[in-house]
CSV table of C-alpha atoms and ligand atoms in Angstrom, one decimal:
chain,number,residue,atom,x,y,z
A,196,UNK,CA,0.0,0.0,0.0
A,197,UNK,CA,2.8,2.2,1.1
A,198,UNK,CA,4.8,1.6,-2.6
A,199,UNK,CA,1.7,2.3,-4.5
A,200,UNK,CA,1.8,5.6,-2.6
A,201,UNK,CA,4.8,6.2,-3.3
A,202,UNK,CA,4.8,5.3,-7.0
A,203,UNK,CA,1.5,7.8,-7.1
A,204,UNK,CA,3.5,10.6,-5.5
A,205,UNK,CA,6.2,10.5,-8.4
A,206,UNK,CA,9.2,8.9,-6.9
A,207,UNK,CA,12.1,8.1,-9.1
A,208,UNK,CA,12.9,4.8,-7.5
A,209,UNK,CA,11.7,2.6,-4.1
A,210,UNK,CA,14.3,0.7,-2.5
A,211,UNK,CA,11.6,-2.3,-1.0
A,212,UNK,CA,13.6,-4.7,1.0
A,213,UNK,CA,16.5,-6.4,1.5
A,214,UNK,CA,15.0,-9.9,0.2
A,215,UNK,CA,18.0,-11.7,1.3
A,216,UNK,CA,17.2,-10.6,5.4
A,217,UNK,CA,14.5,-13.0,5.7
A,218,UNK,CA,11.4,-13.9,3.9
A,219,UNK,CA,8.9,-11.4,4.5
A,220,UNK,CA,11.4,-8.8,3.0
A,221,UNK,CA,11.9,-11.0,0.0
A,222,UNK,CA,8.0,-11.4,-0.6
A,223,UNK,CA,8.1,-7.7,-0.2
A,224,UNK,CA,10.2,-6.6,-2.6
A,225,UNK,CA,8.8,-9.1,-5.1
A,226,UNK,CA,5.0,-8.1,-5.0
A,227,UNK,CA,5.9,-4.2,-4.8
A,228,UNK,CA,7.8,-5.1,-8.2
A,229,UNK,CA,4.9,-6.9,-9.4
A,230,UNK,CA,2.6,-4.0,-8.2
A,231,UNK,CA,4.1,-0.8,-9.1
A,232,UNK,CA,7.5,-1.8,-11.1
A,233,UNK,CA,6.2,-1.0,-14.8
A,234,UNK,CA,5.6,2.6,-13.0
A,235,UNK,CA,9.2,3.4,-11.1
A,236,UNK,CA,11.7,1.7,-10.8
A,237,UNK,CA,12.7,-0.6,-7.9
A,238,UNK,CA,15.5,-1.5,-6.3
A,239,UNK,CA,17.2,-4.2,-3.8
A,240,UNK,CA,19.1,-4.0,-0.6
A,241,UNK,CA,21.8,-6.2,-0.7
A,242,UNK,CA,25.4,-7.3,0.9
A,243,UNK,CA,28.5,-7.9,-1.1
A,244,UNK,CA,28.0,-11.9,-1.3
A,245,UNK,CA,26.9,-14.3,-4.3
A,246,UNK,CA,24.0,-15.4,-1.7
A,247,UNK,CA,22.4,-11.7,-1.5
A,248,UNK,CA,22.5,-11.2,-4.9
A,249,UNK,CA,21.2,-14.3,-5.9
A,250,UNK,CA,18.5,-13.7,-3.5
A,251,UNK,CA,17.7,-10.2,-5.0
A,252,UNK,CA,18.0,-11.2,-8.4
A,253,UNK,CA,15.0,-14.4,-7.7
A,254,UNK,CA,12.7,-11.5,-6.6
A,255,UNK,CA,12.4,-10.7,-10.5
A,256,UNK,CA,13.8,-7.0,-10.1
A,257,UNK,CA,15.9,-5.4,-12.5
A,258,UNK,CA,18.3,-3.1,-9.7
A,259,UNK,CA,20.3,-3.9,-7.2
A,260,UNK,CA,21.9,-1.9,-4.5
A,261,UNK,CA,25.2,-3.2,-3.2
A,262,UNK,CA,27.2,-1.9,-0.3
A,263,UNK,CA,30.5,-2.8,1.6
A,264,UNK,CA,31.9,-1.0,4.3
A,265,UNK,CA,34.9,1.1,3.4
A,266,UNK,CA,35.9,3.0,6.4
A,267,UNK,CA,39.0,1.4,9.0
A,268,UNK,CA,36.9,1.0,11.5
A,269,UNK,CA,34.0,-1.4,10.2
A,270,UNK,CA,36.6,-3.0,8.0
A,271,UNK,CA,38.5,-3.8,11.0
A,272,UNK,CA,35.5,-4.3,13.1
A,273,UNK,CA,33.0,-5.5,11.7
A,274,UNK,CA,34.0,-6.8,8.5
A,275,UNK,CA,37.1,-8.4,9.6
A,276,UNK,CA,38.5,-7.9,5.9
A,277,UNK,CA,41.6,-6.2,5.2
A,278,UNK,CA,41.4,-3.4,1.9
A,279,UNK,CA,42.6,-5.7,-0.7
A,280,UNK,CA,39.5,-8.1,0.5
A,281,UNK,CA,37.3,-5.4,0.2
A,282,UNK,CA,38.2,-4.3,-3.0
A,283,UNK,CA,37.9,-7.9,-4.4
A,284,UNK,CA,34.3,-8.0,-2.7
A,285,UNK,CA,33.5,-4.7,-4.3
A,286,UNK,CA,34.6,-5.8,-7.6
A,287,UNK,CA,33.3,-9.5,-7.6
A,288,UNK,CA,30.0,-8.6,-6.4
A,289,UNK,CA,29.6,-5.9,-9.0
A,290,UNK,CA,30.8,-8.1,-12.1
A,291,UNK,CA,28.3,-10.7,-10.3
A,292,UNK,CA,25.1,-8.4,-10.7
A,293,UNK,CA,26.1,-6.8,-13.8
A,294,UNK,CA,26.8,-10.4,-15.3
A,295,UNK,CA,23.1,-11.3,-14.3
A,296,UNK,CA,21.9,-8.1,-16.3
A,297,UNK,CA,21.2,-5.8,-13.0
A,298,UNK,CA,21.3,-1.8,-12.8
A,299,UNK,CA,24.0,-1.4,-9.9
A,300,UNK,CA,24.0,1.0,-7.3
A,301,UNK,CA,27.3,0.7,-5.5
A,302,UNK,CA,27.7,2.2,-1.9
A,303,UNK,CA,30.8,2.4,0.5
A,304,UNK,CA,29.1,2.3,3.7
A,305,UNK,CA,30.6,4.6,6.1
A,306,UNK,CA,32.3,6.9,3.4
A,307,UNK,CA,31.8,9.9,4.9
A,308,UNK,CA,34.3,8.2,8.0
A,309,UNK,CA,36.6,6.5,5.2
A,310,UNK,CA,40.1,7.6,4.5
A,311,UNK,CA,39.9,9.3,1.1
A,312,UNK,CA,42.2,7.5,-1.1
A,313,UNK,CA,40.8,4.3,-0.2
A,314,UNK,CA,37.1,5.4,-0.8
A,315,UNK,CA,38.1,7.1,-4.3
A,316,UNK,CA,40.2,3.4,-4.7
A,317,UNK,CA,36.5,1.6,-4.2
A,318,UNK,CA,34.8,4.0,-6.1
A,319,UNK,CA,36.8,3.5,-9.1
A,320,UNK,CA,36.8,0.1,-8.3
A,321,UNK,CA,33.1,-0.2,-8.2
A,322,UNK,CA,32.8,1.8,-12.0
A,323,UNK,CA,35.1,-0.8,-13.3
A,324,UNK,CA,33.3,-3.5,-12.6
A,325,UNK,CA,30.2,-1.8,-14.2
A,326,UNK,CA,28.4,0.3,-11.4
A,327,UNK,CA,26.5,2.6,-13.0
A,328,UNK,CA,25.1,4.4,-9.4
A,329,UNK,CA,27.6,5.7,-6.8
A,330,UNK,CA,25.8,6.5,-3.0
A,331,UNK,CA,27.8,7.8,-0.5
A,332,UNK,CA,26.5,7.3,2.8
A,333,UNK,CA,26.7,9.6,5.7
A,334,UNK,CA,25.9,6.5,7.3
A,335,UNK,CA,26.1,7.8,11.3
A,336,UNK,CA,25.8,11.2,10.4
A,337,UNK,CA,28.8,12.7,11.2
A,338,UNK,CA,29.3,15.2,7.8
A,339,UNK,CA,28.2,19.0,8.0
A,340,UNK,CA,27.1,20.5,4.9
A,341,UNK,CA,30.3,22.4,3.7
A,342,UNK,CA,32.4,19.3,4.3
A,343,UNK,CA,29.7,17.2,2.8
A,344,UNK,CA,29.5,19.6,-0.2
A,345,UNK,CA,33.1,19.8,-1.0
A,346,UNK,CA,33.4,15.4,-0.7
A,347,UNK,CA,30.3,15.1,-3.5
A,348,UNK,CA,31.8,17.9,-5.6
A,349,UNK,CA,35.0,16.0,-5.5
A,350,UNK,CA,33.4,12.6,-6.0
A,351,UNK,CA,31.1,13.7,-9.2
A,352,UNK,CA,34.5,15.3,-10.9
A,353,UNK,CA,35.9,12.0,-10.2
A,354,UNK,CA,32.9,10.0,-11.4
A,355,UNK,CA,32.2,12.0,-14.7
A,356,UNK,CA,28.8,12.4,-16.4
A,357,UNK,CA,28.0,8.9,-16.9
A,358,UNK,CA,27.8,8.4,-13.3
A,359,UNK,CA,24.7,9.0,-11.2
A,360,UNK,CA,26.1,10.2,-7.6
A,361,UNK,CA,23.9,9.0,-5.0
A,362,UNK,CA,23.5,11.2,-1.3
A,363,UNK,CA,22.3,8.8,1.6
A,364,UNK,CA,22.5,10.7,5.2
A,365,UNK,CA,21.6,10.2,8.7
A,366,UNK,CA,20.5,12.6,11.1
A,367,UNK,CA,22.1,11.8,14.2
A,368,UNK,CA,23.2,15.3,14.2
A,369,UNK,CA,19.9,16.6,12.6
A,370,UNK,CA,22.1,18.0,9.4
A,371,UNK,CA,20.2,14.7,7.2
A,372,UNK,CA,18.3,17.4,5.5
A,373,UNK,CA,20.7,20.0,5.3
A,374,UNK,CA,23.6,17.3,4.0
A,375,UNK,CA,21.1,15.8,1.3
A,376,UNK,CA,20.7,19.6,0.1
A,377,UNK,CA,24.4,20.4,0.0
A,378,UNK,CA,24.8,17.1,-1.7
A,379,UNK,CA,22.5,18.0,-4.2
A,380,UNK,CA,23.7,21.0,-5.1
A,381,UNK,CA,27.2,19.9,-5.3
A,382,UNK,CA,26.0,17.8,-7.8
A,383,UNK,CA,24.5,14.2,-6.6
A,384,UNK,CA,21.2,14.0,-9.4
A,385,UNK,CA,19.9,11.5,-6.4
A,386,UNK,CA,18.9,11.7,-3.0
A,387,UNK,CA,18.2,8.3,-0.8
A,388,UNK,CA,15.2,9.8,1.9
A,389,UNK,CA,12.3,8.0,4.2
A,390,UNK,CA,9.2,9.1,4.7
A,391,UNK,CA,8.7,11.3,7.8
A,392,UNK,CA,12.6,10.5,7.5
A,393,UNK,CA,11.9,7.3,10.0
A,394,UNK,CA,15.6,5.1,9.9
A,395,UNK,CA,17.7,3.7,12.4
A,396,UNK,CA,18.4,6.0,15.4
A,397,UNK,CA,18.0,9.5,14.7
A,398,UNK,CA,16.6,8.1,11.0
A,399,UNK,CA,17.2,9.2,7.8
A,400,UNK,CA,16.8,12.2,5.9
A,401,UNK,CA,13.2,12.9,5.1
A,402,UNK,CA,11.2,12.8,1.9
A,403,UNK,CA,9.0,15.5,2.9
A,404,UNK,CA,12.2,18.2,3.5
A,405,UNK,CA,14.3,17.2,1.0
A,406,UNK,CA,11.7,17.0,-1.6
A,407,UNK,CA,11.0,20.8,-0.4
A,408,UNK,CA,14.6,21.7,0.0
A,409,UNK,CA,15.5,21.2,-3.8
A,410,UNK,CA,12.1,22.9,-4.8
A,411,UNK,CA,12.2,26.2,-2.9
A,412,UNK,CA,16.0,26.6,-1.9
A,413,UNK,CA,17.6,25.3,-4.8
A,414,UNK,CA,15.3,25.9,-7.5
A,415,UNK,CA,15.7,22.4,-9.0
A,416,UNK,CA,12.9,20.1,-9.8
A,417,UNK,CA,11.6,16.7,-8.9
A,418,UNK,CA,8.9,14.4,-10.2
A,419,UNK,CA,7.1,14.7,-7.1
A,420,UNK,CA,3.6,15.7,-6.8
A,421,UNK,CA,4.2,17.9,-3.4
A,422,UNK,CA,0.8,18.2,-3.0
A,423,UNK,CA,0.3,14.8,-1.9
A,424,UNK,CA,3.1,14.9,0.3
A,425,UNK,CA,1.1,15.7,3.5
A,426,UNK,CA,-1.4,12.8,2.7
A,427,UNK,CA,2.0,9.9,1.7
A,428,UNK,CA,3.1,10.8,5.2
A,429,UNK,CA,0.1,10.5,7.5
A,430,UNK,CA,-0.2,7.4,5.8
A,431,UNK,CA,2.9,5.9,6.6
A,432,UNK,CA,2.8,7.3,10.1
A,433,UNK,CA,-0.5,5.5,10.5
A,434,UNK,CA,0.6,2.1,8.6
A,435,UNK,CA,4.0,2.4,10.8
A,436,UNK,CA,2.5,3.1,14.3
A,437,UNK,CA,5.0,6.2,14.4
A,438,UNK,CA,4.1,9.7,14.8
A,439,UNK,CA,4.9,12.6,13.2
A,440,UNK,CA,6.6,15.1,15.3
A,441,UNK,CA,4.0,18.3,15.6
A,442,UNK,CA,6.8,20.7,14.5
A,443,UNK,CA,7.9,18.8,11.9
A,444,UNK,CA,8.7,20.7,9.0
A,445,UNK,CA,6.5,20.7,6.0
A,446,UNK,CA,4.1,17.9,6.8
A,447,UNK,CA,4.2,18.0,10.8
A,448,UNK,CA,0.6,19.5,12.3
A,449,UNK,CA,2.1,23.0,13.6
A,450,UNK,CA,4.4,23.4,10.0
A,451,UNK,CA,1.6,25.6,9.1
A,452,UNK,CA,0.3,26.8,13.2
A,453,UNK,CA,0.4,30.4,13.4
A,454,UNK,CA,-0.4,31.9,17.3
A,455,UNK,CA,1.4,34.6,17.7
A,456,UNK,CA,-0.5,37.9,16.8
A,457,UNK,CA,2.3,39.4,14.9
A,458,UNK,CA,2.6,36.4,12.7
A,459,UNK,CA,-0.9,35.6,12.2
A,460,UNK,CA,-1.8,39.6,11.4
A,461,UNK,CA,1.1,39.2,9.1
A,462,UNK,CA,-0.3,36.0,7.3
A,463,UNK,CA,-3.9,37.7,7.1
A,464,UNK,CA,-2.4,40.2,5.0
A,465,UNK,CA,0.1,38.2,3.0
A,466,UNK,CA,0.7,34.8,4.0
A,467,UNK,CA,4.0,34.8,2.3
A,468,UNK,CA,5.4,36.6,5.3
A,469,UNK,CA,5.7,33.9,7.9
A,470,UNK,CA,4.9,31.0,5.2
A,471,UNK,CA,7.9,30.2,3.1
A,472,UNK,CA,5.8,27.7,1.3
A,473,UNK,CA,1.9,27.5,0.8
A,474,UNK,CA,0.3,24.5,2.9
A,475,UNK,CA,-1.6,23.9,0.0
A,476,UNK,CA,1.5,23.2,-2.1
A,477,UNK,CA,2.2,20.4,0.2
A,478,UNK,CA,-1.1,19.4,1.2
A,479,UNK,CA,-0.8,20.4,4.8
A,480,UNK,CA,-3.1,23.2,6.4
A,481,UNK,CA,-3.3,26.7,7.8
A,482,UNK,CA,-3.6,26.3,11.4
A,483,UNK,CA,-4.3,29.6,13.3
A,484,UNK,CA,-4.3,29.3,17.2
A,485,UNK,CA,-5.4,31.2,19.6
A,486,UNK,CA,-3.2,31.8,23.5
A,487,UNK,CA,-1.8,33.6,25.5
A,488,UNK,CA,0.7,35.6,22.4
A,489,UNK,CA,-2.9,36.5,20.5
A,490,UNK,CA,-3.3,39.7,19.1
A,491,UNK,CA,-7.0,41.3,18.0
A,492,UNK,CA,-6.3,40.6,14.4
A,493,UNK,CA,-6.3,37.5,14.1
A,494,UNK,CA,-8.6,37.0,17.3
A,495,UNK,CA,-10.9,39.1,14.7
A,496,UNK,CA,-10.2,36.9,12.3
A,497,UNK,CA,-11.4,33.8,13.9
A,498,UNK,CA,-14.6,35.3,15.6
A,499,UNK,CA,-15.9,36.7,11.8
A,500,UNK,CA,-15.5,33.1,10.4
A,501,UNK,CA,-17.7,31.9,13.5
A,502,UNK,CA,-20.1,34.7,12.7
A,503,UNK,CA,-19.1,37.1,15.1
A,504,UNK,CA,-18.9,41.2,14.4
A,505,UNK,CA,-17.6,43.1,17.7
A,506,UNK,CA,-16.1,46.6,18.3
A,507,UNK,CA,-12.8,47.1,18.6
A,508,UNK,CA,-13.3,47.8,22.4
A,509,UNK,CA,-15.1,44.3,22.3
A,510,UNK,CA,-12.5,42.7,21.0
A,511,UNK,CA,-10.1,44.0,23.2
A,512,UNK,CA,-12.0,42.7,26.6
A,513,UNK,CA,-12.0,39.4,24.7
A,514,UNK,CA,-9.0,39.2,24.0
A,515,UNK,CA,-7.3,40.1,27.3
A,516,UNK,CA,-9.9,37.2,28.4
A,517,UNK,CA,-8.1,34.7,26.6
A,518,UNK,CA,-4.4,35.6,27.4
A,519,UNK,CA,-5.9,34.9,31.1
A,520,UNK,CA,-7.3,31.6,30.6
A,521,UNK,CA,-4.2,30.7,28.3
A,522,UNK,CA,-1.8,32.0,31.1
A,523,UNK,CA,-3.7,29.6,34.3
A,524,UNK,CA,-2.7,27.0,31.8
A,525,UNK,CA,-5.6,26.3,29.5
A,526,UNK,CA,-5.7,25.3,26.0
A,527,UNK,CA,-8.1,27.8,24.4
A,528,UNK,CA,-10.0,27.0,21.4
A,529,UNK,CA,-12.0,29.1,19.2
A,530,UNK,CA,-15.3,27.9,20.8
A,531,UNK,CA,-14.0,29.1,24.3
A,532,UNK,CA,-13.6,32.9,22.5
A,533,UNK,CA,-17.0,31.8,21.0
A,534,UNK,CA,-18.3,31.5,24.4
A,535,UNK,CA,-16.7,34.7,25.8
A,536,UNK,CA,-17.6,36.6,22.8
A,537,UNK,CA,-21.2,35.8,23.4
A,538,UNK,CA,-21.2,36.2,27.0
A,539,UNK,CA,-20.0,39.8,26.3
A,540,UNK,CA,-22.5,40.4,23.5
A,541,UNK,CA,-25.3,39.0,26.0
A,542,UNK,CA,-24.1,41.2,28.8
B,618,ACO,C1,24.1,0.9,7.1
B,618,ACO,C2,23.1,0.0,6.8
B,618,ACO,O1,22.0,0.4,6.8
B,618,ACO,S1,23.4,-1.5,6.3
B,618,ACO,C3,21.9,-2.4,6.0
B,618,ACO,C4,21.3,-2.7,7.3
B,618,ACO,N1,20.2,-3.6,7.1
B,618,ACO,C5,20.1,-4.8,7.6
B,618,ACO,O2,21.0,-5.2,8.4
B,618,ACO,C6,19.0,-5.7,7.1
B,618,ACO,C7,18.5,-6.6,8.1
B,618,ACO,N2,19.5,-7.6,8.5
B,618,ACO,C8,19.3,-8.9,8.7
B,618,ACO,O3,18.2,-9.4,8.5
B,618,ACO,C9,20.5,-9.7,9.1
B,618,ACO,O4,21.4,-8.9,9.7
B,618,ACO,C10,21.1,-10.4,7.9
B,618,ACO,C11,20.1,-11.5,7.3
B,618,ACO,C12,21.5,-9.4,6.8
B,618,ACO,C13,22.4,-11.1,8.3
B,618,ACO,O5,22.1,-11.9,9.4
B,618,ACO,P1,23.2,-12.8,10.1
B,618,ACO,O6,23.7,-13.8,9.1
B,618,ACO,O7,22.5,-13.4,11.3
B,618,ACO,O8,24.4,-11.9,10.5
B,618,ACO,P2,24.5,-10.6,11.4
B,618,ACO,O9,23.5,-9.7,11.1
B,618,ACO,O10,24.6,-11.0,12.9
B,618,ACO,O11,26.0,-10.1,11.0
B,618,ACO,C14,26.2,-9.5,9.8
B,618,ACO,C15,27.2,-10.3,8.9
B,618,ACO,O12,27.2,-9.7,7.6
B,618,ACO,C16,28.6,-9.3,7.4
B,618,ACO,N3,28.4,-8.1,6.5
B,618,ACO,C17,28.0,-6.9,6.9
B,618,ACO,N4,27.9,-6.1,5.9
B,618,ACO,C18,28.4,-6.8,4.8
B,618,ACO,C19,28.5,-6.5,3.5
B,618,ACO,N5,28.1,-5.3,3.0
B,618,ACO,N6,29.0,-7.4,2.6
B,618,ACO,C20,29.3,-8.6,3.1
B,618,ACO,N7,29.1,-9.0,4.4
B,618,ACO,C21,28.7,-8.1,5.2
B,618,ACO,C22,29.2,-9.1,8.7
B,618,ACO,O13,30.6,-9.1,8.7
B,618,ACO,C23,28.6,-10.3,9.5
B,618,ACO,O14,29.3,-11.4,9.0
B,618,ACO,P3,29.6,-12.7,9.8
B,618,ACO,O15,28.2,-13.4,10.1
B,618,ACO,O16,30.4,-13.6,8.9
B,618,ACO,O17,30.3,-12.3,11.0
B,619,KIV,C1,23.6,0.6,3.0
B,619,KIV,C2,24.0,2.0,3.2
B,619,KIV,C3,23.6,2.8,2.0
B,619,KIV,C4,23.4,2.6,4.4
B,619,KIV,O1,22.2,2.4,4.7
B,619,KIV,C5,24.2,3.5,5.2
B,619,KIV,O2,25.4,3.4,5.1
B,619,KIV,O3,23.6,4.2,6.0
């Protein structure tokens, strides 16, 4: 359900599983192939062994997406391989895919923390053995955007045009977005992003904001259809069980909350002056609140839509009404200045 999404919202490529991690994955990534794959594209998780690939290739898809760790410390580590193993891994399990007539997407996991000769050493090694993607994972997070920018510039030099460069980052620092953005506009013509950016630990970078990010701040374009955006990620947040944060940006339930008097007399006007984007471009809503920083524009506002005509002075008694009952605590809601309103007018 979530791929057909997806695939409706205009998405280049899904990456559905990892069919070699167990057997739910692999029935996964089959059926969304089956479902949506004459649509986009989609692609395969898998290690750098004969047994992953196999298992990708038996789901029927066309792409696969290899990775090895490259950095000292998972090679050491985790990997237990020394570089020259690597390398052969990289290049066996390329020539392996390719052989079987897969796309290849080739990442180093952990580039971002891998010494720079080696990682350009598997890159190249990953292009000769017919990788036609490169991804370079931020995979714990730990670039900032001007070193991130400066590595992907470097790498698409290196890569040439035939090359797709790939950006893949975490947001254990919260720079996911900011790093998928500088990637981008270094030159990376892909971004790898989640939904509600939900990953391991701090998760990934999000659909929603990057999406938004090379719209409005870079002034490139997408095939997404923003406007659904909103809608893809309540979805997934209700087939997931997980939340969206209410000051999420773009698609979270405040992106679009305006309380403060200043702001939402501003938005009345123009909206464009506290609304960098329109919530109708994303499919998100206006939200004006009302609280203890309400001012008697948009406290105006609010009563007119129920209805409600008062004088100035009216207003004012109102008003200074609510910023009481917001200040002992209380949520206030346009029925309780309703109800005060009325009282007044009654009085
Ligand atoms: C940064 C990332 O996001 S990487 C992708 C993360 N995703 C996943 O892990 C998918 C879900 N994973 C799983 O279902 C399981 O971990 C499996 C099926 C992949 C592997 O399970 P297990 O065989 O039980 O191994 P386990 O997960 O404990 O350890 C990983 C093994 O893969 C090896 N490995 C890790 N990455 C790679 C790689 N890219 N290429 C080859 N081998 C690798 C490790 O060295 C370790 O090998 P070992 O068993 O010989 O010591
Ligand atoms: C497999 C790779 C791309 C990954 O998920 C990471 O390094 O974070």
């Amino acid at each position: 359900m979530i791929a057909r999404k997806l695939a409706d919202l205009g998405v280049d490529v899904i990456e559905a599983g990892f069919p070699a991690s167990s057997e739910g994955e692999f029935i996964a990534t089959k059926k969304i192939f089956e479902e949506v794959g004459d649509q986009v594209e989609v692609i395969g998780l898998s290690r750098s062994n004969k047994n992953d690939i196999d298992k990708t290739i038996s789901t029927g898809i066309s792409s696969i997406h290899l990775f090895i760790a490259t950095s000292e410390l998972h090679m050491k580590y985790k990997l237990k391989m020394t570089k020259e193993e690597v390398l052969n891994k990289i290049y066996e399990s390329v020539k392996y895919a390719k052989d079987h007539g897969m796309i290849v997407e080739f990442s180093p996991e952990d580039a971002t923390r891998t010494e720079e000769d080696f990682l350009f050493t598997a890159i190249r090694t990953a292009i000769e053995a017919g990788a036609e993607r490169i991804n370079i994972p931020d995979t714990v997070g730990t670039m900032h955007p001007f070193k991130y920018y400066d590595m992907i510039k470097k790498i698409v030099n290196f890569v040439g045009e035939r090359i797709i460069v790939s950006v893949h980052c975490h947001n254990d620092f919260g720079l996911a977005t900011a790093n998928s953005l500088a990637g981008v506009y270094a030159g990376a013509k892909q971004a790898h992003v989640t939904v509600n950016g939900i990953g391991e630990r701090a998760g990934n970078a999000s659909l929603e904001e990057v999406v938004m990010g090379i719209k409005k701040l870079l002034n490139y374009e997408t095939n997404v259809k923003t406007w659904k955006l909103y809608e893809v990620s309540r979805f997934v947040a209700e087939m997931t069980g997980v939340p969206v944060p209410y000051f999420k940006a773009i698609v979270g339930d405040n992106a679009f909350g305006h309380e403060s008097g200043i702001h939402v007399h501003g938005v009345i006007e123009n909206p464009f002056t506290y609304e960098p984007i329109s919530p109708e471009e994303v499919g998100n809503f206006r939200r004006l609140a009302l609280g203890k920083h309400s001012g008697i524009h948009g406290l105006k506002k609010l009563l007119e839509e129920q209805g409600i005509y008062l004088s100035e002075d009216k207003l004012k008694i109102v008003l200074a009404e609510i910023k009481k009952l917001a200040e002992s605590g209380n949520k206030v809601t346009v029925e309780d200045a309703k109800n005060i309103a009325l009282k007044l007018m009654n009085s």
